[in-house]
Tab-separated table of C-alpha atoms in Angstrom:
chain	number	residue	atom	x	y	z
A	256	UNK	CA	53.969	11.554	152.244
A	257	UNK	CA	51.320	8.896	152.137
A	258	UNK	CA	48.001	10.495	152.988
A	259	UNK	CA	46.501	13.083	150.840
A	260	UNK	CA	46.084	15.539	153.556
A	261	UNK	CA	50.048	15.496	154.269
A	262	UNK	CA	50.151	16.649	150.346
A	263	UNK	CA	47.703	20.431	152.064
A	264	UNK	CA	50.267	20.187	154.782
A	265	UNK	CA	53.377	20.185	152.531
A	266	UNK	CA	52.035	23.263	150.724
A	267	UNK	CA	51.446	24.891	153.293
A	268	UNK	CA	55.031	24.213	155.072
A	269	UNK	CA	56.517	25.699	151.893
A	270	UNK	CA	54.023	28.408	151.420
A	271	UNK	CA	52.888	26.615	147.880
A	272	UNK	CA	49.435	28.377	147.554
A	273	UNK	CA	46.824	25.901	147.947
A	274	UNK	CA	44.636	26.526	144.882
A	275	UNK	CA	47.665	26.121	142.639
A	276	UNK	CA	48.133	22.317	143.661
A	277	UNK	CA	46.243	20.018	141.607
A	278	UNK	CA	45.170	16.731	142.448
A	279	UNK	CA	44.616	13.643	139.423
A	280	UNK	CA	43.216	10.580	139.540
A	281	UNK	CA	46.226	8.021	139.662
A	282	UNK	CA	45.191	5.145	137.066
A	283	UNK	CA	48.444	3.106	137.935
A	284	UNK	CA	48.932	4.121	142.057
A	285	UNK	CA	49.928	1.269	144.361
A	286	UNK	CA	46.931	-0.200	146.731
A	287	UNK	CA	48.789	0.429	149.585
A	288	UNK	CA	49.335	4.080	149.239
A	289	UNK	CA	46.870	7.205	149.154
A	290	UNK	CA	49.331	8.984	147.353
A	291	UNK	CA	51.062	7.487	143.784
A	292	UNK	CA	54.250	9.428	144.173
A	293	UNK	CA	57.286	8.860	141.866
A	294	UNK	CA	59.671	8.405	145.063
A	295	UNK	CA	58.377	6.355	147.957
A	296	UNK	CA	59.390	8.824	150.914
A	297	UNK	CA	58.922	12.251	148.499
A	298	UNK	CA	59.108	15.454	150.731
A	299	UNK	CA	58.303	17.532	148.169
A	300	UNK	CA	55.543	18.581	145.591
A	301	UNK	CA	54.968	17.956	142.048
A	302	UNK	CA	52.979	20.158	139.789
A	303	UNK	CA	49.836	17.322	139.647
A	304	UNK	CA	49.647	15.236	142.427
A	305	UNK	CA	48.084	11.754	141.562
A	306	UNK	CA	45.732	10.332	144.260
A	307	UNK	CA	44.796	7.049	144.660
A	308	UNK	CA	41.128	7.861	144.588
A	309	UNK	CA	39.951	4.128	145.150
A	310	UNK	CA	42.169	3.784	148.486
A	311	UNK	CA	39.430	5.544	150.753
A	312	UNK	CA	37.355	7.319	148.542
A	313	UNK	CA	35.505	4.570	146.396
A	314	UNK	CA	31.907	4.802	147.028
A	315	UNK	CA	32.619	9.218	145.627
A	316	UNK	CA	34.672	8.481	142.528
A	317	UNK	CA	33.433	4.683	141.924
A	318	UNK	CA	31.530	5.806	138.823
A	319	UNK	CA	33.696	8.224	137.214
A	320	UNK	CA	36.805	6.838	135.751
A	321	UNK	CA	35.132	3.718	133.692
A	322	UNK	CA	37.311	2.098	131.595
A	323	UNK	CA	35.994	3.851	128.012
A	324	UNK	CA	36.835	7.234	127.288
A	325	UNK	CA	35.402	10.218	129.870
A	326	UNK	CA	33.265	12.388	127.052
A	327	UNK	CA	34.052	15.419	129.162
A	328	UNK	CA	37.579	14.553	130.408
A	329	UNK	CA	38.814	18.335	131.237
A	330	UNK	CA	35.390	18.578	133.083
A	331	UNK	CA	35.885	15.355	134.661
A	332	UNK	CA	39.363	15.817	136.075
A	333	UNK	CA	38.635	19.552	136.911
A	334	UNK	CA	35.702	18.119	139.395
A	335	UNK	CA	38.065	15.372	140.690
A	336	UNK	CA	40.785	18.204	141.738
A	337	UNK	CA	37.989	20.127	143.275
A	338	UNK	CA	36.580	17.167	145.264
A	339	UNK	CA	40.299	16.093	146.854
A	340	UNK	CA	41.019	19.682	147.897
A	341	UNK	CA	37.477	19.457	150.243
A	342	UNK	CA	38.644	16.145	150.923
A	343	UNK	CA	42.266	16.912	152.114
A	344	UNK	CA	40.785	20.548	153.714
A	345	UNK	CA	38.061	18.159	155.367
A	346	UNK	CA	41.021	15.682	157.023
A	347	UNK	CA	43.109	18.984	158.094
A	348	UNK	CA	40.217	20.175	159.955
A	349	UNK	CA	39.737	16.820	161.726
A	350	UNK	CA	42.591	17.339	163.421
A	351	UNK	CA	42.358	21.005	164.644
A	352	UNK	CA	42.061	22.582	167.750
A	353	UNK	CA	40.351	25.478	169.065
A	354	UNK	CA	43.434	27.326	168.931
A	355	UNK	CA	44.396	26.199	165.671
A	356	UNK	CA	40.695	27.334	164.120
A	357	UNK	CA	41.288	30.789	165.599
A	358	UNK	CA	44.604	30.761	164.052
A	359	UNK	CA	43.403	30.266	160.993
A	360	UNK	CA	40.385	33.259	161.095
A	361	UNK	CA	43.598	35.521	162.519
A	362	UNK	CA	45.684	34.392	159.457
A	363	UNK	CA	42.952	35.336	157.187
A	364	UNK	CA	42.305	38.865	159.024
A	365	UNK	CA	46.068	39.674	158.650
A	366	UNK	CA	46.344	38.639	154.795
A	367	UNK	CA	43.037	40.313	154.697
A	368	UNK	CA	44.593	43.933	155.624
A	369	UNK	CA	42.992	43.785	159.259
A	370	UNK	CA	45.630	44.917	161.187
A	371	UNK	CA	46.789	47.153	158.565
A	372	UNK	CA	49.722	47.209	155.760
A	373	UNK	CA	53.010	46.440	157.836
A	374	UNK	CA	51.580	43.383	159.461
A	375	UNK	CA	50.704	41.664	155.859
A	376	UNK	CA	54.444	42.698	154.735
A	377	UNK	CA	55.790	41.271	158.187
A	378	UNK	CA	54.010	38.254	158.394
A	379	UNK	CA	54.005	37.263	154.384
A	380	UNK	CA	58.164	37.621	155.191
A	381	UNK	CA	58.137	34.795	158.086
A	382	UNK	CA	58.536	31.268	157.395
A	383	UNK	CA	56.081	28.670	158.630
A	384	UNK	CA	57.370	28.226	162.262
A	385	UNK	CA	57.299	31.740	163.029
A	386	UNK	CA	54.323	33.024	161.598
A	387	UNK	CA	53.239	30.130	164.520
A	388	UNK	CA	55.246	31.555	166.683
A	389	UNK	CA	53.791	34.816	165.952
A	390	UNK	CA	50.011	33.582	166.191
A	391	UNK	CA	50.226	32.425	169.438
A	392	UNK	CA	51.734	35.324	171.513
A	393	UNK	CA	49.104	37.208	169.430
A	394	UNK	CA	46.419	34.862	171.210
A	395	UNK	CA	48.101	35.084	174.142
A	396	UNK	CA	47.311	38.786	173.997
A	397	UNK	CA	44.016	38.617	173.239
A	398	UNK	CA	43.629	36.619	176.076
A	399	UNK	CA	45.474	38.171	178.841
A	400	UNK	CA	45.724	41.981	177.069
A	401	UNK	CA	49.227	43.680	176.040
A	402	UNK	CA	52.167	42.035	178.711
A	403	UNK	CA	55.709	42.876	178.450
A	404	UNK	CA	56.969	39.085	179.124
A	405	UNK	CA	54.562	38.502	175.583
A	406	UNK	CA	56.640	40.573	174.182
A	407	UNK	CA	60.073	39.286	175.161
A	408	UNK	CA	58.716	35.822	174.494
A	409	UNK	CA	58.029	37.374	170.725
A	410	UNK	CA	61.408	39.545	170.899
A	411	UNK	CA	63.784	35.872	171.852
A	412	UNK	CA	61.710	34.065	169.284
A	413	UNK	CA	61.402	36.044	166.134
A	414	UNK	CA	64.217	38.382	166.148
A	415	UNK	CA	67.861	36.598	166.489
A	416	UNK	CA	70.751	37.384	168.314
A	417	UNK	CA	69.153	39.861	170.886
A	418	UNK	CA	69.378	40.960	174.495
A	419	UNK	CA	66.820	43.290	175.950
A	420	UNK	CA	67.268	45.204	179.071
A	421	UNK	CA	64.840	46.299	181.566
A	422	UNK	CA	65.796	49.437	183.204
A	423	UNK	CA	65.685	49.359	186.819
A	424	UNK	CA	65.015	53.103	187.443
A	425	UNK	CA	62.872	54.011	184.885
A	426	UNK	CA	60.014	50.626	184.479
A	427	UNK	CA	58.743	51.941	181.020
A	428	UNK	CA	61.951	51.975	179.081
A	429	UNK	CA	63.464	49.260	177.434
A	430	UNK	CA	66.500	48.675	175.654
A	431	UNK	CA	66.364	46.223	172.673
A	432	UNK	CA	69.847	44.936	170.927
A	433	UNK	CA	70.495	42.670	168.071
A	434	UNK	CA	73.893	42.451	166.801
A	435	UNK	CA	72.150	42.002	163.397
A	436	UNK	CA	72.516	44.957	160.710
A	437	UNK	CA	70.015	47.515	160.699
A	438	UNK	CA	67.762	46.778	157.197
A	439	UNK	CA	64.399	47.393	156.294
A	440	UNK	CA	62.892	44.076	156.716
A	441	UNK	CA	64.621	43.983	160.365
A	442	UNK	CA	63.205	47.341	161.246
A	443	UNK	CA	59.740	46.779	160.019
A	444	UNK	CA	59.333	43.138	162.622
A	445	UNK	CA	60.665	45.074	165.340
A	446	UNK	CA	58.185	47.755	164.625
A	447	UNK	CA	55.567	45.473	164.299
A	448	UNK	CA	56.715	43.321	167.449
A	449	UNK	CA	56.531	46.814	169.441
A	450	UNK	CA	53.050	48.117	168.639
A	451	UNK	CA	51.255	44.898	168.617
A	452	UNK	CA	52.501	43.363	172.156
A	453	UNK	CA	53.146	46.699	174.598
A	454	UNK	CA	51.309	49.428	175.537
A	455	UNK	CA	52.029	52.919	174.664
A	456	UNK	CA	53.626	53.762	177.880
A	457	UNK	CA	56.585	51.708	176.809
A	458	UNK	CA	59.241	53.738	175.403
A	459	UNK	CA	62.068	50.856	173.642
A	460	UNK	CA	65.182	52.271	171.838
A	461	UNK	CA	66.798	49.721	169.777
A	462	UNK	CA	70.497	49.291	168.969
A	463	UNK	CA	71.370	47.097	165.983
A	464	UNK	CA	74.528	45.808	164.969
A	465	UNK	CA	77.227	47.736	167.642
A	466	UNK	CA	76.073	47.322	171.602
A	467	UNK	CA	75.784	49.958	173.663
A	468	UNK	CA	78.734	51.149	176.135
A	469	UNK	CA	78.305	49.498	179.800
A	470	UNK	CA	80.680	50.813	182.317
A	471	UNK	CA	82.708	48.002	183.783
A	472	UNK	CA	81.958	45.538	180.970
A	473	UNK	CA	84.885	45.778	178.665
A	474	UNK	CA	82.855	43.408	175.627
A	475	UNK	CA	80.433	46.754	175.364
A	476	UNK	CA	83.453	49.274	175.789
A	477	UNK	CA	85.185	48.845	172.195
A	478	UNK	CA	86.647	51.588	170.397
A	479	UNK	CA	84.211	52.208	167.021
A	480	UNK	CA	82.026	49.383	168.145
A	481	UNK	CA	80.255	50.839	170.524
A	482	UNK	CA	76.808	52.616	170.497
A	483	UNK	CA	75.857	55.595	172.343
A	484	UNK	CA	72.951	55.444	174.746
């Protein structure tokens, strides 16, 4: 990390909430870097993070760190935090896009209780990557309304080791399997995964764990591993 908006981005990678990072003025940071980090290439977060407040941001904090003694120093560094995290939030938004701003309000809604209990308790439990993952089939449905291939899309992304089955005869029923053990957490994405992205005529039974028997495929066809359909 270099810039102080990679410090937002790094809490927000590892889920660090934002308003318990705190940013310092670094009195001994290298003129070369935005950052004064203990290791040069430093993935990770310390408690205070020291900014080189002179590096970009002279003409705001030009006047506040003279060299005699602040007479409100708690005051003083409190307001310095406060003016990097607009900063950094400032130099994350520079960079969004539409879909990223929309993201954002849908993040809030969720956390919010918008869509209701199970979707805070589902999304709080995915990591970074999918909770993107997640945001954009959810866009993708605004957009276009409920569509099954959203849904396998979400299915093959967010829930491993799966195979989902279409059935031929009947259109509305399909036939979800993960060779994962049935547990709570499990249950409740797969839940959440069927209400948000298909319509109610969808009927899906899911099999966790133990496949279901296919006649003429011996993998499906073990004794005490198979499921019934």
């Amino acid at each position: 990390m270099i810039h102080l908006w990679e410090a937002l981005l790094c809490a927000r990678m590892t889920q660090i909430p934002e308003q318990t990072v705190r940013f310092a003025h670094a009195r001994h940071g290298s003129a070369y870097m935005e950052l004064a980090l203990p290791c040069l290439n430093q993935t990770w977060l310390e408690k205070v993070v020291e900014v080189n407040t002179y590096y970009r941001f002279y003409p705001i904090f030009k006047d506040m760190f003279p060299p005699e003694p602040a007479q409100f120093p708690a005051l003083r560094d409190s307001l310095t935090s406060l003016a990097l995290h607009m900063i950094a939030q400032n130099d994350v938004m520079k960079g969004m896009t539409r879909d990223d701003y929309y993201k954002r309000l849908l993040t809030a809604e969720v956390l919010e209780g918008g869509f209701g209990d199970l979707a805070i308790e589902v999304f709080g439990d995915m990591d970074r990557k999918e909770q993107e993952k997640l945001l954009s089939g959810w866009l993708n449905c605004f957009r276009v309304g409920s569509a099954l291939q959203i849904f396998l899309d979400m299915v093959h992304g967010l829930v491993d080791d799966n195979i989902v089955y279409l059935s031929n005869e009947c259109p509305d029923e399909i036939l979800l399997y993960t060779g994962l053990k049935k547990e709570r957490k499990l249950e409740q994405r797969i839940t959440f995964l069927i209400d948000t992205f298909l319509d109610i005529r969808y009927h899906v039974e899911v099999f966790y764990e133990h496949h279901f028997g296919i006649i003429g495929i011996e993998e499906t066809m073990q004794t005490d591993e198979t499921a019934i359909c």
